[in-house]
Short mmCIF file of C-alpha atoms and ligand atoms in Angstrom, two decimals:
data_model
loop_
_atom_site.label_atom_id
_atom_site.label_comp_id
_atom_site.label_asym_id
_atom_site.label_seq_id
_atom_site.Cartn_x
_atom_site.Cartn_y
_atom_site.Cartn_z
CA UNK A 243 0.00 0.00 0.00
CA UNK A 244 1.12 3.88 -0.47
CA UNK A 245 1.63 5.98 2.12
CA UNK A 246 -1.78 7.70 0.50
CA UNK A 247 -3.40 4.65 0.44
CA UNK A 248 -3.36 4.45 4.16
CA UNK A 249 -5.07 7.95 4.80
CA UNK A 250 -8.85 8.57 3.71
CA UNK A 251 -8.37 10.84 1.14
CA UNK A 252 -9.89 14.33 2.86
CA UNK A 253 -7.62 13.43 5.29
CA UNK A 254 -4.92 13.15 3.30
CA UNK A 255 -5.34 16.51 1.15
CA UNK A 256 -6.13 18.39 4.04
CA UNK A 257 -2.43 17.07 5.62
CA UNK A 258 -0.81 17.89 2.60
CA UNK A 259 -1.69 21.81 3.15
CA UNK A 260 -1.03 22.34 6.85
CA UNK A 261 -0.40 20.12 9.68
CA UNK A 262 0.20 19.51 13.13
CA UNK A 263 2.87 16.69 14.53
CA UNK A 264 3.05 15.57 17.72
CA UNK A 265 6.38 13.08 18.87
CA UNK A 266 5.08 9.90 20.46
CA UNK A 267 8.94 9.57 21.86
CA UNK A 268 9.05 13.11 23.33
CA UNK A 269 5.43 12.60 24.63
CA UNK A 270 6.86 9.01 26.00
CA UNK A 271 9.69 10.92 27.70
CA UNK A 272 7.63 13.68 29.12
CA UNK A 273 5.23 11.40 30.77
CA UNK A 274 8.39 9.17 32.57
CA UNK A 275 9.60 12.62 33.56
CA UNK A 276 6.68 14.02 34.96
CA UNK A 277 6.15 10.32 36.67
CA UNK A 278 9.55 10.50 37.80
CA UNK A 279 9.03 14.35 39.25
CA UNK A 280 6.40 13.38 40.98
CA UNK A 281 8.13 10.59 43.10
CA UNK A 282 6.70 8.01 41.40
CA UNK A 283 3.02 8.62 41.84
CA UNK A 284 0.22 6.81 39.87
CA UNK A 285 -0.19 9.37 36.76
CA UNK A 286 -3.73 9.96 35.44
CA UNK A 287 -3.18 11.92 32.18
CA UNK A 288 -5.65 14.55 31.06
CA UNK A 289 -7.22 14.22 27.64
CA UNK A 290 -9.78 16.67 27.48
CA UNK A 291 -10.57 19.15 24.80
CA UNK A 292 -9.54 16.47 22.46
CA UNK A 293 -6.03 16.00 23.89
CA UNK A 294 -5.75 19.54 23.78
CA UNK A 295 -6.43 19.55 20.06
CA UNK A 296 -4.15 17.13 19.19
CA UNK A 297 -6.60 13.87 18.84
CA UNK A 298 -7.60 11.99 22.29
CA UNK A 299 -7.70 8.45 20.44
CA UNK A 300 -4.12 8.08 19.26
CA UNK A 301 -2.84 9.98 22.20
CA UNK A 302 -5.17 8.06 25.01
CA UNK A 303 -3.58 5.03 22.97
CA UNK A 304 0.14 5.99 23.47
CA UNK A 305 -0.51 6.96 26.64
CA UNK A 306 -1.90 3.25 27.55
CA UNK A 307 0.66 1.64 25.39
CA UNK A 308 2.78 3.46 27.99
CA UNK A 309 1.67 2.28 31.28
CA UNK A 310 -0.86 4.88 32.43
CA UNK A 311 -2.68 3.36 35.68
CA UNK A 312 -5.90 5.84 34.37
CA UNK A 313 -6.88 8.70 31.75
CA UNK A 314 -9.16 11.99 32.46
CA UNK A 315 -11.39 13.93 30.78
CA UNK A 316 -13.95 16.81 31.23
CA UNK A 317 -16.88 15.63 29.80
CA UNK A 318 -18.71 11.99 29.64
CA UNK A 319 -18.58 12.15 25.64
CA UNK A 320 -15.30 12.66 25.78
CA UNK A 321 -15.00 9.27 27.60
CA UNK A 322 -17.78 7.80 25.83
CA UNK A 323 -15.95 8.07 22.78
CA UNK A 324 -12.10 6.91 24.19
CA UNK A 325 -14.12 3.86 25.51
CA UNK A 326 -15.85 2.99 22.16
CA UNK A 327 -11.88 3.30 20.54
CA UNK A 328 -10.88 0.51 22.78
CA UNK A 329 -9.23 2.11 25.79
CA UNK A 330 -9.99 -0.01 28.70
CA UNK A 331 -8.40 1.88 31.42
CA UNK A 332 -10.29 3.64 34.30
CA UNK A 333 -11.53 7.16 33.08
CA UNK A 334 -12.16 9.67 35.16
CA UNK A 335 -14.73 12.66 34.06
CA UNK A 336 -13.62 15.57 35.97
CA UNK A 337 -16.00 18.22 35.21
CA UNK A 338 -19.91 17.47 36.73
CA UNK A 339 -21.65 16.58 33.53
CA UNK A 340 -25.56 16.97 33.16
CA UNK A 341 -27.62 14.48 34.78
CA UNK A 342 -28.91 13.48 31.15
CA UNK A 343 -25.39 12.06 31.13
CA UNK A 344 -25.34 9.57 34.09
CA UNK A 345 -26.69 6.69 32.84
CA UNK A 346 -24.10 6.84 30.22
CA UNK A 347 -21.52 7.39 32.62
CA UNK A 348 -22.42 4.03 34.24
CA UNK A 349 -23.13 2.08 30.88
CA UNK A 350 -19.41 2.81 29.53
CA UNK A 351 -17.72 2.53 32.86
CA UNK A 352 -16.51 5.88 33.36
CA UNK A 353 -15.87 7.83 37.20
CA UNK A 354 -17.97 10.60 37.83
CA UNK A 355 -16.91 13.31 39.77
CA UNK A 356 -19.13 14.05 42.30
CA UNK A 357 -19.43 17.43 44.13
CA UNK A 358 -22.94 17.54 45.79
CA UNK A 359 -25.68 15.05 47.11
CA UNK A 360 -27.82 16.02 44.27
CA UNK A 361 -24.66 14.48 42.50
CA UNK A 362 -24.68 11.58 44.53
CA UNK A 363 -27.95 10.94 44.09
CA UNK A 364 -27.98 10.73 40.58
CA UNK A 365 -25.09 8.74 40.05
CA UNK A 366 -26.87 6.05 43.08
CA UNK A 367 -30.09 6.23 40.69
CA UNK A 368 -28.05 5.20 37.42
CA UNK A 369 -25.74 2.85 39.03
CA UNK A 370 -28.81 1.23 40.24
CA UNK A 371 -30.23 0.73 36.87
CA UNK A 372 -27.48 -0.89 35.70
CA UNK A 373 -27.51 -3.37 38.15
CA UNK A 374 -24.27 -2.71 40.48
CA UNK A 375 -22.28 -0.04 42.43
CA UNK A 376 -21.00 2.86 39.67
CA UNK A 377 -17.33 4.27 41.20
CA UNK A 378 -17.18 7.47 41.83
CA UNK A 379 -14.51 10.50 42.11
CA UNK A 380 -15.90 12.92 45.37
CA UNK A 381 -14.20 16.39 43.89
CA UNK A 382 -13.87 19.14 46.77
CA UNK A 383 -13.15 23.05 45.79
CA UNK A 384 -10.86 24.30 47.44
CA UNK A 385 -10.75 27.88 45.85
CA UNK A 386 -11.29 26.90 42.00
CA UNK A 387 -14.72 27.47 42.43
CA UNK A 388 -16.21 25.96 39.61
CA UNK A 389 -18.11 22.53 40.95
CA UNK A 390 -19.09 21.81 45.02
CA UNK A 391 -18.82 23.70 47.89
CA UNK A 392 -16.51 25.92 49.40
CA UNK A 393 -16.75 25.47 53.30
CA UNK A 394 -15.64 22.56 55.32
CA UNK A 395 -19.56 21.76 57.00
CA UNK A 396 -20.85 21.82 53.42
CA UNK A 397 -18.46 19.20 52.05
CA UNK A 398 -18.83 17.06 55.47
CA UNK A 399 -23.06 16.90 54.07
CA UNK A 400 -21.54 15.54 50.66
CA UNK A 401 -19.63 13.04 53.00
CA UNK A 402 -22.33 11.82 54.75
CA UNK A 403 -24.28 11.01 51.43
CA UNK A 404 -21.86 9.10 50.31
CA UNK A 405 -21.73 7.29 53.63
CA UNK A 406 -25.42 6.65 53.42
CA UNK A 407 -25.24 5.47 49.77
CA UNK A 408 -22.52 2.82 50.33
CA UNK A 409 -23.83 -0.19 48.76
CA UNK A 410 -24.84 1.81 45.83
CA UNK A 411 -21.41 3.99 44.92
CA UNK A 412 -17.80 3.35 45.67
CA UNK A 413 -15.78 5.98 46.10
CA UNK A 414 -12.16 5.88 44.87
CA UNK A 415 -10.48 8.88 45.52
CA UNK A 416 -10.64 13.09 46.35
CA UNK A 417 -9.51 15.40 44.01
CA UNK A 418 -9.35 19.00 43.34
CA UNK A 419 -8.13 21.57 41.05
CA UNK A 420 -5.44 24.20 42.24
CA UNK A 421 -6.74 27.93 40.90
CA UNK A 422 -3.24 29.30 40.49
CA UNK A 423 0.04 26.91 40.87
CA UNK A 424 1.45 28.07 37.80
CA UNK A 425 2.05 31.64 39.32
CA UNK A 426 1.43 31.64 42.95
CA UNK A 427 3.03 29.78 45.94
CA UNK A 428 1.37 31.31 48.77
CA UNK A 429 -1.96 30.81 47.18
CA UNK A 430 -0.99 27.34 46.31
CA UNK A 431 0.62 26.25 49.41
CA UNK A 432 -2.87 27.57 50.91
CA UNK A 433 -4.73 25.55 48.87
CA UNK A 434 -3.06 22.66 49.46
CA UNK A 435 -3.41 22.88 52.86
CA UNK A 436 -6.94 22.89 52.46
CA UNK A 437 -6.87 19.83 50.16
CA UNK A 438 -5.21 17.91 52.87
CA UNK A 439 -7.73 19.04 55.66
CA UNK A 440 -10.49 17.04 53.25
CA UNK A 441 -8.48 14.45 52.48
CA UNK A 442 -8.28 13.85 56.34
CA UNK A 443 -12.07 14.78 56.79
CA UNK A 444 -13.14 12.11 53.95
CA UNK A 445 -11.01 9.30 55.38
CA UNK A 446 -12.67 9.66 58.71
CA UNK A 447 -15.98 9.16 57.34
CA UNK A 448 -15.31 6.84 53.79
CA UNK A 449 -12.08 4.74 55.03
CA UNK A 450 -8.45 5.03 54.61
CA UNK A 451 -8.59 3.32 51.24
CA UNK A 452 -9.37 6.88 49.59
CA UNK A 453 -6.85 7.83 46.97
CA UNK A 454 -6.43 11.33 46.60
CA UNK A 455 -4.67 13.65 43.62
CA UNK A 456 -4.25 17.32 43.58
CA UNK A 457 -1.47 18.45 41.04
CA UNK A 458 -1.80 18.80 37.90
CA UNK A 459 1.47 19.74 35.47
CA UNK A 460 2.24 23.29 37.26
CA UNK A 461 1.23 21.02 40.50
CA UNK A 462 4.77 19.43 40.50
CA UNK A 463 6.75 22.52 40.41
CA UNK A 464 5.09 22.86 44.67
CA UNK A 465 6.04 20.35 47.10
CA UNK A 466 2.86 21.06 49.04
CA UNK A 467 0.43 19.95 46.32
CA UNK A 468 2.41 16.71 46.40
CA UNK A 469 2.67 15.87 49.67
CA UNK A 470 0.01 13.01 51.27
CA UNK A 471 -1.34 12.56 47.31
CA UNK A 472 -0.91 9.28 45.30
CA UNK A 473 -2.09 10.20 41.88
CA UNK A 474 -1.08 13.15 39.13
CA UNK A 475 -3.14 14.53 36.46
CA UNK A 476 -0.67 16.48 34.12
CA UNK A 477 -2.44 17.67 30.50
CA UNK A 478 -0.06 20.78 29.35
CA UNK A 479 3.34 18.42 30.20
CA UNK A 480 2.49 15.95 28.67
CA UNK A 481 3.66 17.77 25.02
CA UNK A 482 6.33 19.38 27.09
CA UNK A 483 4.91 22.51 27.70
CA UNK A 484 4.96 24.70 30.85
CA UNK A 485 3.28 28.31 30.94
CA UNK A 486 6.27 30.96 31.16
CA UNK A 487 4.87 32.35 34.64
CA UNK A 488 6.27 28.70 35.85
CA UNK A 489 10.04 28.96 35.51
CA UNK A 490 9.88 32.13 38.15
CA UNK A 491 8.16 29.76 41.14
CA UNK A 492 10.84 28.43 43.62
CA UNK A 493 10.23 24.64 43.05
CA UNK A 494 11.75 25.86 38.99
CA UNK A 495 14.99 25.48 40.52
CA UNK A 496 14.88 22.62 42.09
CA UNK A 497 12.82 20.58 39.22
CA UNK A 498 13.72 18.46 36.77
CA UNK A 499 10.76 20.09 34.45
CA UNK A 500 13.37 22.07 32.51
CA UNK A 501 14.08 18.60 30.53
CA UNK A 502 10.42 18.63 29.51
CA UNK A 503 11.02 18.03 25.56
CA UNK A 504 8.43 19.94 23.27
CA UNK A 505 6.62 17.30 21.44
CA UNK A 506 4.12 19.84 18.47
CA UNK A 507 5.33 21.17 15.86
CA UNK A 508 2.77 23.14 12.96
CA UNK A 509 3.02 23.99 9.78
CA UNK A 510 1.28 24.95 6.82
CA UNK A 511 2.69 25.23 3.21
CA UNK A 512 3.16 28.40 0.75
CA UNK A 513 0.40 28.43 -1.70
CA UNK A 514 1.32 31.28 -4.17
CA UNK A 515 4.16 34.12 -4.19
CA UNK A 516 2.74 37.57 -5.02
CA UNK A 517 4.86 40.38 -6.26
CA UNK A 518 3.56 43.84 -5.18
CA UNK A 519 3.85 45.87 -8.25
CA UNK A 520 1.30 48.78 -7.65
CA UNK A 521 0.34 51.14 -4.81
CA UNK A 522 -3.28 49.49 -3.58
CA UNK A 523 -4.14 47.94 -0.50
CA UNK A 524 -4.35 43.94 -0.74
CA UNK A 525 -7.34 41.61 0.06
CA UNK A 526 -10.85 42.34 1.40
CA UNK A 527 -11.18 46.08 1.12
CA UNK A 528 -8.18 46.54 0.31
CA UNK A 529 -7.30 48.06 3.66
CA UNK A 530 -3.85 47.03 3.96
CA UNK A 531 -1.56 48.69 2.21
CA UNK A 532 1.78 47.34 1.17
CA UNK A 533 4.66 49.34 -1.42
CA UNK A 534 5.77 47.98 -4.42
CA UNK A 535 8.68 46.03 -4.18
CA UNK A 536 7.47 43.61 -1.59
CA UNK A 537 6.91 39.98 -2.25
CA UNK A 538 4.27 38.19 -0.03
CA UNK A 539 3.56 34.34 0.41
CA UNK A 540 -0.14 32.78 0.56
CA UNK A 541 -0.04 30.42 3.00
CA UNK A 542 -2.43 27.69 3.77
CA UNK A 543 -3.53 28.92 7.10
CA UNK A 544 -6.46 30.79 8.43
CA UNK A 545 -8.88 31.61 10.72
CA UNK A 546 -10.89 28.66 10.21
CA UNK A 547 -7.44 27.00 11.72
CA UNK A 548 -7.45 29.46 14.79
CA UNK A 549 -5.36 32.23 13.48
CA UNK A 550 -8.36 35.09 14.30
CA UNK A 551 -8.37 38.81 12.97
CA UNK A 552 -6.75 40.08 16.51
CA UNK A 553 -3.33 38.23 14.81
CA UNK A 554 -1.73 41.77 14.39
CA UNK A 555 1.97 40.32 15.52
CA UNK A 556 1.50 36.79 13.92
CA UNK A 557 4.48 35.39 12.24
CA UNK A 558 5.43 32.07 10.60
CA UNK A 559 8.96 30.91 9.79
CA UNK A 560 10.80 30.64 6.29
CA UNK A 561 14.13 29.50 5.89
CA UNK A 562 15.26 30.46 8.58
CA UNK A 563 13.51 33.84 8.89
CA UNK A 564 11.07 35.00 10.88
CA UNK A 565 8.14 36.85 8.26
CA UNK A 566 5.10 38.99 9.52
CA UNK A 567 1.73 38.33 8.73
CA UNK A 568 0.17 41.02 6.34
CA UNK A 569 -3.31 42.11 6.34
CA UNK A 570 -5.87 40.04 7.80
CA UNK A 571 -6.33 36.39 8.05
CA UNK A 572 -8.60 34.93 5.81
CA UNK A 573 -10.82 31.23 6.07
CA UNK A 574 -8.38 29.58 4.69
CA UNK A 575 -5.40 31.92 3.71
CA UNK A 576 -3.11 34.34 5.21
CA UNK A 577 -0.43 36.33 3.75
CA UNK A 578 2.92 36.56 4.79
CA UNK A 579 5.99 39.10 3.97
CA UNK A 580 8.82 37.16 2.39
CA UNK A 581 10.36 39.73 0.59
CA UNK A 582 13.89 38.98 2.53
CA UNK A 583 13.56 35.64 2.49
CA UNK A 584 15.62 33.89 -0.36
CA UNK A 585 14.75 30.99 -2.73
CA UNK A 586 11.27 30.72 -1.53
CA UNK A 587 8.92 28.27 -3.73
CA UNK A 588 5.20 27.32 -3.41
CA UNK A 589 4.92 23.83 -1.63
CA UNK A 590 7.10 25.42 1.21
CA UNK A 591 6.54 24.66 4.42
CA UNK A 592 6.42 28.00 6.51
CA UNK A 593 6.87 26.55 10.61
CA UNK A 594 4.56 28.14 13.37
CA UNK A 595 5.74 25.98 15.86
CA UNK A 596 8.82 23.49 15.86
CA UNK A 597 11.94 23.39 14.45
CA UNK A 598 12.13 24.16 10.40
CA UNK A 599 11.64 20.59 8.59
CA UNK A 600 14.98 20.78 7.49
CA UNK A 601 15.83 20.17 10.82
CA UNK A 602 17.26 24.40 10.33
CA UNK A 603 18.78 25.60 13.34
CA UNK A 604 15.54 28.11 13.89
CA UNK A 605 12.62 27.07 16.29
CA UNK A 606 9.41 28.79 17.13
CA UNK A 607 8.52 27.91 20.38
CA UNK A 608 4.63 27.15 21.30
CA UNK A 609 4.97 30.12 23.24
CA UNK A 610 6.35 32.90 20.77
CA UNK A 611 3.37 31.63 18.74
CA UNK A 612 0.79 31.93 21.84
CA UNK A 613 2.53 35.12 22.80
CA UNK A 614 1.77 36.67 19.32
CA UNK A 615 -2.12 35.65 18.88
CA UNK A 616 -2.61 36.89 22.43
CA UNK A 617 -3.30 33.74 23.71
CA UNK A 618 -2.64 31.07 26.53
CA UNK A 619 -0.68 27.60 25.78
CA UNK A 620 -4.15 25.89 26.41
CA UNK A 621 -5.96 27.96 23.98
CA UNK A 622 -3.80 28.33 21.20
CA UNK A 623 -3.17 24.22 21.37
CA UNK A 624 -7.41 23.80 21.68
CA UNK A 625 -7.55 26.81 19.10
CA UNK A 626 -5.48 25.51 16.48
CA UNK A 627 -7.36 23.29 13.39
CA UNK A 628 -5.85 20.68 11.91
CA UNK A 629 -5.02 17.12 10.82
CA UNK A 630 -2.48 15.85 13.40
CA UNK A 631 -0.17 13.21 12.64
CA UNK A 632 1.19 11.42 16.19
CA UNK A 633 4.80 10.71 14.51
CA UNK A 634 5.95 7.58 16.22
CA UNK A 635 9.79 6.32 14.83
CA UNK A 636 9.45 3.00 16.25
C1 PLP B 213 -7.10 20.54 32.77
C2 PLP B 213 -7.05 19.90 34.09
C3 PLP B 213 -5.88 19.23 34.49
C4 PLP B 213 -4.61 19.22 33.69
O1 PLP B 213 -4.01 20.49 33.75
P1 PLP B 213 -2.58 20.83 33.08
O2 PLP B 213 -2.29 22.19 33.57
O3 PLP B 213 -2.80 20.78 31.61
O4 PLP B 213 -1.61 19.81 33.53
C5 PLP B 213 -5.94 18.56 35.71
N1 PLP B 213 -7.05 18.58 36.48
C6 PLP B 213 -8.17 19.24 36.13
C7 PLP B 213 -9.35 19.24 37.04
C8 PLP B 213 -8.20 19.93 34.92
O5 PLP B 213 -9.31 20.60 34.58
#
């Protein structure tokens, strides 16, 4: 078979205009570091949004292949749909889903969070129907604020609940989210503290058995969030990727994060060269004026990919050189200035993020690329459009 062959062919054509690659080996290496960082602990990968845009199947697949004890996602679709691609493992669903959703939950074997008795209740109800205990996760806030109570009397009600409903739900673990490790110790360590108080709280009333897991990538750069947890749930880390705010917190100096390995690259390829010959403006309206003499590449990226009309600093990379968007983007087309860029061709690929695929001593970093659209790591990864190709050498 060709290599076309093995693609359906939208698929295919699509990939051969822009693309994003993701390295199963630095994604392998990133999850033994993180596992590592984290003194071993059981590692529960996040795969929400998609794997962050960069496909949940083939990911939640490498990820198994791997050795991960469990996988996470937000939303019961989400693990609806890793369960129907074969992946076997315990799945948590972090975010409370709609109650339309429990009895799917329990069907396809997947761990609820649970916040609130009303929670409880309707996870008893659906468990019930299908004949035998569902498992839950009981998620406490401690200061994220999006999903269960704040105070320590009305968690100890969501306690009881679960007490009462024994024989009908198992609980396997606590978890919460931290609002602000990747910037803020004190805030962090506070949290943390908290998160151990309801550890302590839900072992007196559930049992001892009670896992419990509070960091997530940014987690592992505080001690605190750590300490009396036996489970991780890094997403960002996973493709080696750390917001910037991160390498400023104490526990940067002392981690081993810094040999995260970037795992993405994106690109997209030159469509058509233009020579500017006349003074008008270029594209719809013609508002954007560029003088004679410049020479501008059409490249196969647009804001049907994620690059929106705010892009005023976007820039892709050529050879070597770094060349400024021009104009707006369009659906599928933006224009770039090449004029000091030599030898250019269409079929080029111009990089966005990565290394140059001549393996060209330029990179763009994930974050000069976020930086420039105005956006965070997580939503340029979720933002960006594309057929992804999980490169795996072996
Ligand atoms: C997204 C998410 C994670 C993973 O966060 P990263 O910063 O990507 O490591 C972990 N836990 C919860 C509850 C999340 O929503």
């Amino acid at each position: 078979m060709t290599e076309r062959a093995t693609h359906a062919p939208v698929t295919s054509c699509a990939a051969a205009r822009l693309e994003k690659t993701v390295s199963a080996d630095a994604v392998r290496h990133n999850l033994a570091l993180l596992r590592a960082e984290a003194g071993g602990r059981r590692v529960m990968p996040v795969v929400k949004g998609d794997a962050y845009g960069l496909g949940a199947r083939a990911v939640a697949t490498l990820l198994v292949a791997s050795g991960v004890e469990a996988l996470a996602v937000d939303t019961v679709a989400e693990g609806v749909d890793l369960r129907e691609h074969g992946i076997d493992r315990p799945i948590l669903v972090m975010d409370v889903d709609v109650s339309d959703n429990a009895s799917a939950c329990a069907t396809y074997g997947l761990m609820p969070a649970v916040a609130t008795v009303g929670q409880v209740e309707r996870h008893c109800g659906a468990g019930h129907r299908q004949g035998g205990p569902v498992t839950v996760w009981l998620r406490t806030n401690i200061g994220f604020n999006r999903f269960g109570p704040r105070e320590d009397q009305d968690f100890e009600v969501v306690l009881d609940a679960l007490r009462e409903a024994r024989a009908k739900i198992d609980v396997a673990g606590v978890f919460a989210h931290l609002s602000s490790s990747a910037w803020d110790e004190k805030e962090t360590a506070e949290q943390a503290t908290t998160f151990q108080s309801r550890v302590h709280q839900a072992r007196a009333v559930l049992g001892a058995h009670l896992s419990a897991s509070l960091a997530a990538t940014h987690g592992l750069l505080h001690p605190a969030a750590l300490h009396g947890t036996d489970w991780i749930r890094p997403g960002l880390g996973l493709y080696g990727l750390l917001l910037p705010a991160g390498r400023n917190l104490s526990g940067w100096q002392t981690s081993g994060l810094d040999r995260l390995r970037p795992a993405l690259t994106v690109r997209a390829r030159v469509l058509d060269l233009i020579d500017v010959t006349r003074d008008e403006g270029l594209g719809y309206d013609r508002s954007c004026a560029v003088p004679p003499g410049r020479c501008l590449a059409s490249v196969a990226i647009g804001f049907s990919r994620g690059i929106t009309g705010s892009a005023a600093g976007f820039s892709g990379l050529l050879h070597g050189r770094t060349c400024p968007m021009v104009g707006k983007p369009g659906m599928d087309c933006t224009q770039f200035d090449v004029t000091k860029v030599p030898g250019v061709r269409p079929g080029d690929w111009m990089t966005f993020i990565g290394p140059e695929p001549a393996g060209g001593p330029v990179v763009r970093t994930a974050e000069d690329t976020a930086a420039e659209l105005g956006l965070s790591l997580y939503e340029l990864l979720a933002v960006l459009r594309m057929p992804v190709r999980l490169e795996d050498p072996r």
